[in-house]
XYZ file of C-alpha atoms in Angstrom:
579
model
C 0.000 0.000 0.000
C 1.371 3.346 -0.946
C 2.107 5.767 1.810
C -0.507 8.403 2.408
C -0.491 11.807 0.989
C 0.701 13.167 4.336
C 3.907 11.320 4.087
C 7.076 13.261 2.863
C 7.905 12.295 -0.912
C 10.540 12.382 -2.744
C 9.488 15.656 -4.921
C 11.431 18.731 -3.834
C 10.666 22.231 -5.359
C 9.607 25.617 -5.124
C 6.791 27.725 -7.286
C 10.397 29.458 -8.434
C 10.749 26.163 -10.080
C 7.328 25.305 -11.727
C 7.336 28.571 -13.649
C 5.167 28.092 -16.174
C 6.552 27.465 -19.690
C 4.933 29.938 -21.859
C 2.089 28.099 -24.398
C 3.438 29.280 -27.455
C 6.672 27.838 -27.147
C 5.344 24.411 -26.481
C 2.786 24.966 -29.483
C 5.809 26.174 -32.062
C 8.169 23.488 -30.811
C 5.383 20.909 -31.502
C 4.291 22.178 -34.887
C 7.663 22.591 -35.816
C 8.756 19.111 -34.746
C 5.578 17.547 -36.945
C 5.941 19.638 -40.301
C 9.367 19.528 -40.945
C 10.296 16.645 -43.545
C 6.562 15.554 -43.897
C 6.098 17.390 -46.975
C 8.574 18.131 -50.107
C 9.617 14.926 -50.497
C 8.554 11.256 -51.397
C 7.238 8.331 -49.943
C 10.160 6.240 -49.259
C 10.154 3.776 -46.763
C 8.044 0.613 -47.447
C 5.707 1.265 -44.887
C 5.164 5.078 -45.790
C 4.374 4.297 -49.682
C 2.498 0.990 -49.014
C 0.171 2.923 -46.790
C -0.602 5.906 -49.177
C -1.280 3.100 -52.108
C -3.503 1.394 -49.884
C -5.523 4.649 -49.027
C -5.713 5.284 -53.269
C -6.902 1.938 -53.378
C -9.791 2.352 -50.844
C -10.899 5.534 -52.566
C -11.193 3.432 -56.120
C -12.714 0.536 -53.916
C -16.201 -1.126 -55.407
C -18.700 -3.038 -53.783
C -17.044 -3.862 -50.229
C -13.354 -3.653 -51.140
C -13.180 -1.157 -48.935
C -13.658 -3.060 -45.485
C -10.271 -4.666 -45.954
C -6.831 -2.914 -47.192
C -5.309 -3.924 -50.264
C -3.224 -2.579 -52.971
C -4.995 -2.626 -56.280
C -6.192 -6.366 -56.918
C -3.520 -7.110 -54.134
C -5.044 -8.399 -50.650
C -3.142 -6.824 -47.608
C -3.541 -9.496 -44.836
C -2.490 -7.944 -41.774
C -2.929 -4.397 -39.926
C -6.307 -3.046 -39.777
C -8.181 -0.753 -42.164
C -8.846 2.259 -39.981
C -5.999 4.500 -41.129
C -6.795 3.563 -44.498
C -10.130 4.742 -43.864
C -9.168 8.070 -42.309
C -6.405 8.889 -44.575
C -8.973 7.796 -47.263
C -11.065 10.682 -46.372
C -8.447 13.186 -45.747
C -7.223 12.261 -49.130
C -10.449 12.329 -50.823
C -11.561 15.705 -49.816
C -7.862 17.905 -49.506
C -6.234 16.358 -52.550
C -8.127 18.856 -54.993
C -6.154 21.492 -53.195
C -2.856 19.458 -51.914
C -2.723 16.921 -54.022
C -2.786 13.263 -52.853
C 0.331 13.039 -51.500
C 0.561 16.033 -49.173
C -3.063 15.605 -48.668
C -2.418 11.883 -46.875
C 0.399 13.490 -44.579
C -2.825 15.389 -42.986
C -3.571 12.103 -41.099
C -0.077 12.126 -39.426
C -1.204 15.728 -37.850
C -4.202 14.023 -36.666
C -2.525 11.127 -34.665
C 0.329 13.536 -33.332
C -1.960 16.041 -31.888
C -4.024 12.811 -30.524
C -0.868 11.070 -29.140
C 0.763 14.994 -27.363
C -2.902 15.511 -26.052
C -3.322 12.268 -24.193
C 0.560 12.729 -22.887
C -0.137 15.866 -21.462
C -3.750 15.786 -19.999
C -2.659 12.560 -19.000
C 0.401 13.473 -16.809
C -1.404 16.444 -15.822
C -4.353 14.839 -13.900
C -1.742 11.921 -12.190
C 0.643 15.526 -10.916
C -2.334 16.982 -9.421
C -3.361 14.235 -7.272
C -2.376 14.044 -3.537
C 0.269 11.213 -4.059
C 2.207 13.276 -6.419
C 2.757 16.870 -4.617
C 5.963 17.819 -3.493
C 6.966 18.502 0.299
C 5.609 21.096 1.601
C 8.045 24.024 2.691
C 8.200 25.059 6.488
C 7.721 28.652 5.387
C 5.558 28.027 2.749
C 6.651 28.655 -1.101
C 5.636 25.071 -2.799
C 4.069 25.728 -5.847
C 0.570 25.486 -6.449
C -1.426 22.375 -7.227
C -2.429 23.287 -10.631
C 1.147 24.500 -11.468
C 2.971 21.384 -10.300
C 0.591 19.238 -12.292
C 1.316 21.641 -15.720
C 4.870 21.782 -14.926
C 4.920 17.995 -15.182
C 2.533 17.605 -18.096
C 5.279 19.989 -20.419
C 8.527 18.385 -19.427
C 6.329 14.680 -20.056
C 5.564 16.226 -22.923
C 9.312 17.723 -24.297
C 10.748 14.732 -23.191
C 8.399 12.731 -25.672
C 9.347 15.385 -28.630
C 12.793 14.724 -27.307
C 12.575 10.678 -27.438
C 14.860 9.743 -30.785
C 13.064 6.464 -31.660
C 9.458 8.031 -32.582
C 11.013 11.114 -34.786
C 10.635 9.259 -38.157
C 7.944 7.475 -37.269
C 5.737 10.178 -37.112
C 7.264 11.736 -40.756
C 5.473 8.593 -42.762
C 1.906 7.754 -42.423
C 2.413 4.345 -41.096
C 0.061 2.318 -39.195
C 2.956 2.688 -36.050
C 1.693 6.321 -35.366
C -1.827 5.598 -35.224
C -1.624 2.688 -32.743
C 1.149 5.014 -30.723
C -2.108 7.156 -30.687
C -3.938 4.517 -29.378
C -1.785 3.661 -27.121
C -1.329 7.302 -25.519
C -5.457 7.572 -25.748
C -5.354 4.660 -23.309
C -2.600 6.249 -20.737
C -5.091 9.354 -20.675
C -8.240 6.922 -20.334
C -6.643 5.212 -16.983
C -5.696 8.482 -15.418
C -9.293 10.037 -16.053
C -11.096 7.396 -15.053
C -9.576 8.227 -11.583
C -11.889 10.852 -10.819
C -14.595 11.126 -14.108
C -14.819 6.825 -14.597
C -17.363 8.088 -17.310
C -15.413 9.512 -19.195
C -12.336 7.053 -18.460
C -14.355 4.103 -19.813
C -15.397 5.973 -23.150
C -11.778 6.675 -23.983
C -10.900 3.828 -22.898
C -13.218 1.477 -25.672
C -12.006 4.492 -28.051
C -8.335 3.360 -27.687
C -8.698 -0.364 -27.489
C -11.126 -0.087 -30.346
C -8.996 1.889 -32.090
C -5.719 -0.292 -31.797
C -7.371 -3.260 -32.431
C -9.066 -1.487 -35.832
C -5.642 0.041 -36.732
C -3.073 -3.030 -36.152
C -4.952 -5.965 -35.186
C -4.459 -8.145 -32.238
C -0.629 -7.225 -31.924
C -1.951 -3.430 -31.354
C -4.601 -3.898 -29.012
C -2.994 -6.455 -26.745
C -0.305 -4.191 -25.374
C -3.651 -2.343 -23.731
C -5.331 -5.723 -22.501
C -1.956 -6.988 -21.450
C -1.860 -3.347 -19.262
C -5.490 -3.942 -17.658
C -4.733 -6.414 -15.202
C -1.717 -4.477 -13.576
C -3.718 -0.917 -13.656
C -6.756 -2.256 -11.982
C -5.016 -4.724 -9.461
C -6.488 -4.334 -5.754
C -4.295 -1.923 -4.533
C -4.222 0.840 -7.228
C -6.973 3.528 -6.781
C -8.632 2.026 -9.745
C -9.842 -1.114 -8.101
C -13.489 0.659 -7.837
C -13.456 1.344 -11.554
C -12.831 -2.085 -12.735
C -16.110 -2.521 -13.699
C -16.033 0.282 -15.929
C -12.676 -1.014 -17.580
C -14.562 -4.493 -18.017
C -17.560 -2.411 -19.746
C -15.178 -0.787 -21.997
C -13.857 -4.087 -23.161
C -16.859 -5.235 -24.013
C -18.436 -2.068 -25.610
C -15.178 -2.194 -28.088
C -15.565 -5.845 -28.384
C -19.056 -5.005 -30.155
C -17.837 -2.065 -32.062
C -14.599 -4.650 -33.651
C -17.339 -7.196 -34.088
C -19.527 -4.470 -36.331
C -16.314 -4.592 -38.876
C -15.522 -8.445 -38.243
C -18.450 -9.825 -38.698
C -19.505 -8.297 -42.068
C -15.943 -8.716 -43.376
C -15.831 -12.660 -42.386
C -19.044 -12.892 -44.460
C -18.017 -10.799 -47.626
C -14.297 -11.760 -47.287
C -13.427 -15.412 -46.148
C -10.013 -15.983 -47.840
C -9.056 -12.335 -46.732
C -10.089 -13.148 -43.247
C -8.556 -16.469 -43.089
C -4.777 -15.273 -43.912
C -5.269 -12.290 -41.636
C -6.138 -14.412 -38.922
C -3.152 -16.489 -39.979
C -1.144 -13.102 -39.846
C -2.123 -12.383 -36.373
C -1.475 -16.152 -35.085
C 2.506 -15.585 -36.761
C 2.233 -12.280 -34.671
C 2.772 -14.097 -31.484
C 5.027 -16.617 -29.910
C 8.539 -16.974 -28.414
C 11.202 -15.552 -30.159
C 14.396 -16.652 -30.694
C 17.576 -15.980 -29.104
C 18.859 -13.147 -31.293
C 15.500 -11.462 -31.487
C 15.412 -12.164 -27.756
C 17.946 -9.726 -26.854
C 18.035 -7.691 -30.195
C 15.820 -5.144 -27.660
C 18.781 -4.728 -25.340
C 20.955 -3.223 -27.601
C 18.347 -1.162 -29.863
C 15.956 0.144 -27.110
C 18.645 2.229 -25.299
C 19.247 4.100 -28.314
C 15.645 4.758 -29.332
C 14.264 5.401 -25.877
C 16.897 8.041 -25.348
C 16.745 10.038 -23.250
C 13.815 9.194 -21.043
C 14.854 5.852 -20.160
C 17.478 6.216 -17.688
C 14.721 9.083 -15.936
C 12.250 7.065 -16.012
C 14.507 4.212 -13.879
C 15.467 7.086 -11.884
C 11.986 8.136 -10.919
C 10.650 3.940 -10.293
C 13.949 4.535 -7.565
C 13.381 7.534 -6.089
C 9.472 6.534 -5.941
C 9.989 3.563 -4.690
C 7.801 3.648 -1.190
C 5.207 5.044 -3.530
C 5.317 2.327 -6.136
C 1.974 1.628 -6.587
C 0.855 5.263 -6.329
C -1.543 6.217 -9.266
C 1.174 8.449 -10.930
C 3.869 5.808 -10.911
C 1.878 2.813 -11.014
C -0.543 3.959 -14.062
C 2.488 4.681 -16.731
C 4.300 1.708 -14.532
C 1.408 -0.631 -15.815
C 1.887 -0.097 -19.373
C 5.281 -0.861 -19.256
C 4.945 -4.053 -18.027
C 2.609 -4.670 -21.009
C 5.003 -3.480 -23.537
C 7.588 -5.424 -21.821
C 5.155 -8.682 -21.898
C 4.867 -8.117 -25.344
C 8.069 -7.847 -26.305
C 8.173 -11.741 -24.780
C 5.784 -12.645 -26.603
C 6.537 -11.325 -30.098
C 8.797 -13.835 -32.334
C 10.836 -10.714 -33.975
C 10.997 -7.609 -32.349
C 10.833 -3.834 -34.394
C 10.049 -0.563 -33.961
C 6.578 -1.192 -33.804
C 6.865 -2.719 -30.616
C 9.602 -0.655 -29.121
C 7.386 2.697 -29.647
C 4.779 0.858 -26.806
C 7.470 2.385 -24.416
C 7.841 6.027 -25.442
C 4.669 7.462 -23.907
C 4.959 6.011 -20.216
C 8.456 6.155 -19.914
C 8.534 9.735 -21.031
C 5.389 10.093 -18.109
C 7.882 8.471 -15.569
C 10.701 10.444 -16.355
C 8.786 13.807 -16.134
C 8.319 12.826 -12.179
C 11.997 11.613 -12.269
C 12.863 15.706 -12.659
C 11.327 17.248 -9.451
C 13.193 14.726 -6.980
C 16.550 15.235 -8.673
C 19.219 17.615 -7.248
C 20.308 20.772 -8.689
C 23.666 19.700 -9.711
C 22.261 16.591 -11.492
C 19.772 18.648 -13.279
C 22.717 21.254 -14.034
C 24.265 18.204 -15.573
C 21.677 17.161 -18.021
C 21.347 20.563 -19.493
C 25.006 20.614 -19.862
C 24.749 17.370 -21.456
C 21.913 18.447 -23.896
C 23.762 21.434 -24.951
C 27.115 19.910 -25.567
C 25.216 17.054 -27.538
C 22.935 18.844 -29.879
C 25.468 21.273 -30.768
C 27.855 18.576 -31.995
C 24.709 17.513 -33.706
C 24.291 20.884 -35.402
C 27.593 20.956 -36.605
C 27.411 17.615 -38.054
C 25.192 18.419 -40.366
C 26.637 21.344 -41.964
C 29.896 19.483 -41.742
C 28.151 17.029 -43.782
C 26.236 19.868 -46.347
C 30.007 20.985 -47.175
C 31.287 17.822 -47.704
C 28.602 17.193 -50.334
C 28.740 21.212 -52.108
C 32.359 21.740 -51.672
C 34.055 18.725 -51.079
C 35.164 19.235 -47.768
C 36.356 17.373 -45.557
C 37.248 15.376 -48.322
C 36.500 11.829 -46.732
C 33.230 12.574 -45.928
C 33.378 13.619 -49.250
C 33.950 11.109 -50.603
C 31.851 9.070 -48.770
C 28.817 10.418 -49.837
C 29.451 10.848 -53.503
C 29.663 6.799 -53.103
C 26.299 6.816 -51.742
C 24.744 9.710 -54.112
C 26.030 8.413 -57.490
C 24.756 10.597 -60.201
C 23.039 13.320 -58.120
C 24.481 16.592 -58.972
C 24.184 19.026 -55.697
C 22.761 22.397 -55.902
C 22.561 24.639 -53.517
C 18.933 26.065 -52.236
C 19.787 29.647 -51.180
C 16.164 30.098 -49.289
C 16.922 26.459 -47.102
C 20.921 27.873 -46.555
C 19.254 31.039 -44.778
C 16.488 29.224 -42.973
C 19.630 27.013 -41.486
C 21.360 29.701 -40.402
C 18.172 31.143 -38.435
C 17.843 27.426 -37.340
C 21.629 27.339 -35.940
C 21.183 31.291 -34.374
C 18.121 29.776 -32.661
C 20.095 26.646 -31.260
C 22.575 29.733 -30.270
C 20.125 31.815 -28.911
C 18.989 28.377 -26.823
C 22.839 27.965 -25.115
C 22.697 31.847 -24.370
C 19.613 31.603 -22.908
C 20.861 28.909 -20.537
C 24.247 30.494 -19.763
C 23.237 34.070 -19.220
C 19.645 33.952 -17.810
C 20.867 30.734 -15.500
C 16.551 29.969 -15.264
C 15.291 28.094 -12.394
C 12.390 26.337 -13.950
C 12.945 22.748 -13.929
C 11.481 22.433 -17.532
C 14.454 23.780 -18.841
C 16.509 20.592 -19.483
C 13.742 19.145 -21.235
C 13.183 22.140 -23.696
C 16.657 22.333 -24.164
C 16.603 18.580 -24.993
C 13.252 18.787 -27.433
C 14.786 21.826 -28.891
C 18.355 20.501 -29.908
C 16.137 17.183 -31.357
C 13.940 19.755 -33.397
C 16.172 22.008 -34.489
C 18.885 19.372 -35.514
C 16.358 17.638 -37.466
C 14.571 20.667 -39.153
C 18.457 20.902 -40.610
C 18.587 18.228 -41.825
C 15.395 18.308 -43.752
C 16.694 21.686 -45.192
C 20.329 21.078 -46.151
C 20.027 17.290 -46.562
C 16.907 16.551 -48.061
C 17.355 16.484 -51.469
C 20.172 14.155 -51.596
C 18.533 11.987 -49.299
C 14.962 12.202 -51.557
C 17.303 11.592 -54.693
C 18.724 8.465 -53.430
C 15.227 6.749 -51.920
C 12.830 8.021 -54.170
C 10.802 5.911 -57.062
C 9.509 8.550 -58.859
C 12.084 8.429 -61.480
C 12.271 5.062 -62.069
C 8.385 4.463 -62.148
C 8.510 7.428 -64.902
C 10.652 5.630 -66.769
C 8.706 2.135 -66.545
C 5.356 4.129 -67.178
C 6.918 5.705 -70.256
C 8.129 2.442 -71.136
C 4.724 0.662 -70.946
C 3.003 3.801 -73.283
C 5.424 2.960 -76.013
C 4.782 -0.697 -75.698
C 0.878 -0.895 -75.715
C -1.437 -0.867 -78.831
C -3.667 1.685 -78.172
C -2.219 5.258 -77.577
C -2.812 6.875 -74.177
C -2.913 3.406 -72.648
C -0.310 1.264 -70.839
C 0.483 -2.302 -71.598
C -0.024 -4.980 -69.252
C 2.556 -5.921 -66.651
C 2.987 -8.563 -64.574
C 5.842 -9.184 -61.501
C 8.503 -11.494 -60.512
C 10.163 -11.106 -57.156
C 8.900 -6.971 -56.693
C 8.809 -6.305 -53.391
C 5.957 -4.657 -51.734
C 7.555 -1.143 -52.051
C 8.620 -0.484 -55.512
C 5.178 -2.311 -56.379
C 3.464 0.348 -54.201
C 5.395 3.095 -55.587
C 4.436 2.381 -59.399
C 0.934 2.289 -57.792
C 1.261 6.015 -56.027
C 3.162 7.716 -58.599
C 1.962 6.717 -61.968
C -1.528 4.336 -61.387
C 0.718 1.192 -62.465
C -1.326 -1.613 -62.235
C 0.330 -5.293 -62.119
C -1.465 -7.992 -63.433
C -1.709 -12.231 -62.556
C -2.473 -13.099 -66.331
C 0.365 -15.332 -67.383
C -0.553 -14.418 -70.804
C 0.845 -10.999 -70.277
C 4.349 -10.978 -72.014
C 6.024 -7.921 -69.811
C 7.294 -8.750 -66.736
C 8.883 -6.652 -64.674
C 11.317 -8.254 -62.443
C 12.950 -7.200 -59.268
C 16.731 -8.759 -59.005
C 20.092 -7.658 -57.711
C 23.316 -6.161 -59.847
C 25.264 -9.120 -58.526
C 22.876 -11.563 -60.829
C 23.012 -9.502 -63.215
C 26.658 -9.374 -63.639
C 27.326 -13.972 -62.395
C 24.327 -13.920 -65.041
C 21.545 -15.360 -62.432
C 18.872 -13.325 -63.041
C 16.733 -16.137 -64.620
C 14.213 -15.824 -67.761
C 17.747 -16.016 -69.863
C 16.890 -17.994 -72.548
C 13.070 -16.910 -73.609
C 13.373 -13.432 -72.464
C 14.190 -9.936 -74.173
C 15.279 -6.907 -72.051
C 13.509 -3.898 -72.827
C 14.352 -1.879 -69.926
C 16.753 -2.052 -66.804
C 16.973 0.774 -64.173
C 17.295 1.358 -60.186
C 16.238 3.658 -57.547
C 18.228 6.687 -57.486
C 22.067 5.834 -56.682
C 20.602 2.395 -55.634
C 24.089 -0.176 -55.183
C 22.293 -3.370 -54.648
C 18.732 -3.704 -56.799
C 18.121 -3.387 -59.948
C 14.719 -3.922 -62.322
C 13.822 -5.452 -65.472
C 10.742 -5.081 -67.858
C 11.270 -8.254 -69.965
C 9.275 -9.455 -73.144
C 9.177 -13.226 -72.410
C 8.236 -15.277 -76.128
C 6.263 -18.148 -76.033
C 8.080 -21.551 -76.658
């Protein structure tokens, strides 16, 4: 049982301390964090353009295509549709304005706004309650209630921005940022069901509705994995379990209104997704066993060794709402880590929200000298950051250092740099901001304990809104399939019969990403007809050159290409003859 509220806790500060950060700064720091590298550029990763070709697809859906994803005639079996669905929409009424594109990125807005409301609402009911308020002062001079509870709630919520592993994630529309959503939606339903249960259940069958709908059984189990350890007997909500058990039921009938008609319409679909989910689970192996030790440290940085530091310093408080609730999901995201055969980012993003809750009530127990040392640490880290990347913008316009140079002309062959004046200047603002930031700190020595944490957010932001600028272009060069589907789709004009048409084109070994890419940027179809002579085939340079590419003897090369400076695949449209 945790010690009452009269008991001295570990939490040490004065209203000096909770100053409030101002709203504006929080709101610009967010919006900056979001927009930058979400729009000018392409769809790379696999994920990011398989996701926008689905959400095409559902808007050229007939009959009830559209209760299941797929790509073209292509069945998806696994995830859920619900992002489909919502960047369906999104796409279908901004594109005539944004195009389709930059009109699908709108959905990535939509679950980041989602997942930094839940953090901070969240974290700032659990600060407000009894268990979490700092000693009071003989004399007096504790802050206020309200302004403890907000001070917590914006360093939980910087030290989220400031988390490494979820930056990318939430620059492609993915299904991993809507179940993060989720997942955040069903921290904030725990800690309001404390004192509105209400409320708390109906967010509650939101979020595990909304995982479930969004990545299947692998994204809502993290949340009924989480259940049991939230509402044991000894947490405060014991007398709402019987709201928690309503909201599992009341999503259980909303998941059924999609299962049920899609079992009926969609067997075979239904059977392999249910196959999907079954490969979802089960013990890993050795090597994807530990493969979390060595990656989470790096993605959960830097919240992780807070959020340790506050389970120690809370200790005698362990199962108090405020450590307990975030405590809770952790467990689950730990439980399924055990119980997932390999291991990815998808999983390791289950941690980011209630670690970066524990860590914000790591901050106010911590000595001043500590606390003096993570800011120290933030600045001297970011600004090696900074400089790295316009180390690395000269090395690609001017040659120097010239084996950095070097190395990059390796990985940009055929990309010819040219410098974009307008991004140059917006760098330099970027770096005199990052400046302005160590100044700030030096000069104005603040006392608000937020501090570290915006200086920690703000290096992340500002590094990475750099990179975007100065880097971008090179980087969208080297990943992009827009080229190379131009080329195929210019290909397939001059090969069909009727003008304005494309010939037929069927695959052999195309992955899911260059498939989806043809599909995004040009409305390439494949086809299953074996009767189709073009084929385009995905295979490497090294069978090219040992000759192992296959289809040697009955096949005639009309095109061969790559991605960009590409050093590994390479693709074939072939003619194959009948024999």
């Amino acid at each position: 049982m945790s010690p009452s509220s009269t008991q001295s806790t570990p939490a040490r500060l004065t209203a000096n301390a909770s100053a409030k950060l101002p709203r504006l700064v929080l709101l610009v720091l967010a919006v900056a964090y979001v927009l930058a590298g979400l729009y000018g550029r392409d769809p790379w990763k696999t994920d990011d353009v398989l996701s926008l070709a689905a959400m095409l697809s559902a808007l050229q859906s007939q009959g009830t295509d559209w209760l299941i994803p797929h790509l073209g005639d292509l069945k998806l079996t696994q995830d859920g549709p619900l992002s489909i669905w919502v960047g369906a929409i999104l796409i279908h009424v901004f594109s005539p304005v944004l195009g389709e594109i930059a009109a699908s990125r709108l959905i990535n807005l939509l679950w980041f706004g989602i997942t930094l409301s839940c953090v901070w609402y969240g974290t700032y009911l659990l600060g407000r309650r009894a268990e979490a308020q700092p000693l009071a002062l003989p004399f007096g001079g504790e802050p206020t209630v309200k302004d403890y509870g907000r001070l917590l709630a914006d360093v939980a919520t910087l030290l989220f921005l400031a988390t490494g592993g979820v930056l990318l994630r939430f620059h492609e529309i993915s299904n991993v940022p809507a179940n993060l959503a989720f997942q955040a939606m069903g921290f904030y339903a725990l800690a309001r069901m404390m004192d509105k249960p209400k409320m708390g259940m109906c967010m509650l069958t939101l979020a595990l509705t909304g995982a479930f709908m969004t990545r299947a059984w692998p994204g809502l189990m993290p949340l009924l994995l989480a259940l049991p350890f939230a509402f044991q007997r000894r947490s405060v909500l014991w007398p709402s379990r019987y709201y928690a058990l309503t909201a599992v039921v009341l999503a259980s009938l909303l998941i059924a209104s999609w299962w049920i008609p899609t079992m009926r319409l969609h067997p075979e679909w239904m059977k392999a997704w249910l196959y999907w989910n079954q490969l979802s689970f089960g013990l890993p192996e050795y090597e994807n066993a530990v493969r979390p030790l060595r990656d989470l440290p790096w993605f959960l940085w830097p919240t992780w060794p807070l959020a340790l530091l506050a389970i120690w310093q809370w200790r005698r408080w362990i199962t108090a709402p405020h450590i307990w609730t975030p405590l809770s999901l952790v467990f689950a995201a730990i439980l399924t880590l055990m119980i997932s055969p390999q291991s990815d980012e998808a999983e390791y993003i289950l941690f980011v929200c209630p670690l970066a809750v524990l860590a914000a009530f790591a901050i106010p127990t911590m000595r001043r000298g500590v606390i003096n040392t993570l800011d120290w640490f933030a600045l001297m880290c970011f600004s090696v950051t900074v400089a790295c990347v316009w180390i690395g913008w000269t090395a690609l316009h001017f040659g120097i250092p010239k084996q950095i140079s070097l190395n990059i002309a390796r990985l940009t062959v055929g990309y010819e740099p040219q410098i974009v004046w307008w991004a140059v200047v917006l760098a330099i603002v970027c770096t005199l901001c990052w400046c302005a930031m160590i100044l700030w700190r030096v000069k104005a020595n603040p006392n608000a304990l937020w501090r570290g944490s915006l200086l920690a957010a703000g290096g992340l932001t500002i590094t990475w809104i750099m990179l975007v600028l100065l880097w971008l272009p090179a980087v969208d060069y080297v990943r992009s399939y827009r080229p190379m589907s131009a080329e195929i789709r210019q290909t397939l004009e001059g090969l069909s019969a009727t003008p304005g048409e494309l010939a037929c084109l069927r695959e052999q070994g195309l992955a899911l990403g260059p498939r989806a890419s043809l599909y995004v940027f040009d409305h390439i179809e494949l086809v299953y007809d074996t009767k189709c002579p073009f084929v385009l085939q995905q295979t490497t340079r090294k069978k090219l050159e040992n000759n192992e590419a296959g289809f040697s003897d009955n096949a005639e090369v009309l095109w061969q290409g790559s991605r960009g400076a590409d050093r590994f695949d390479r693709y074939r449209i072939l003619r194959i003859s009948k024999q």
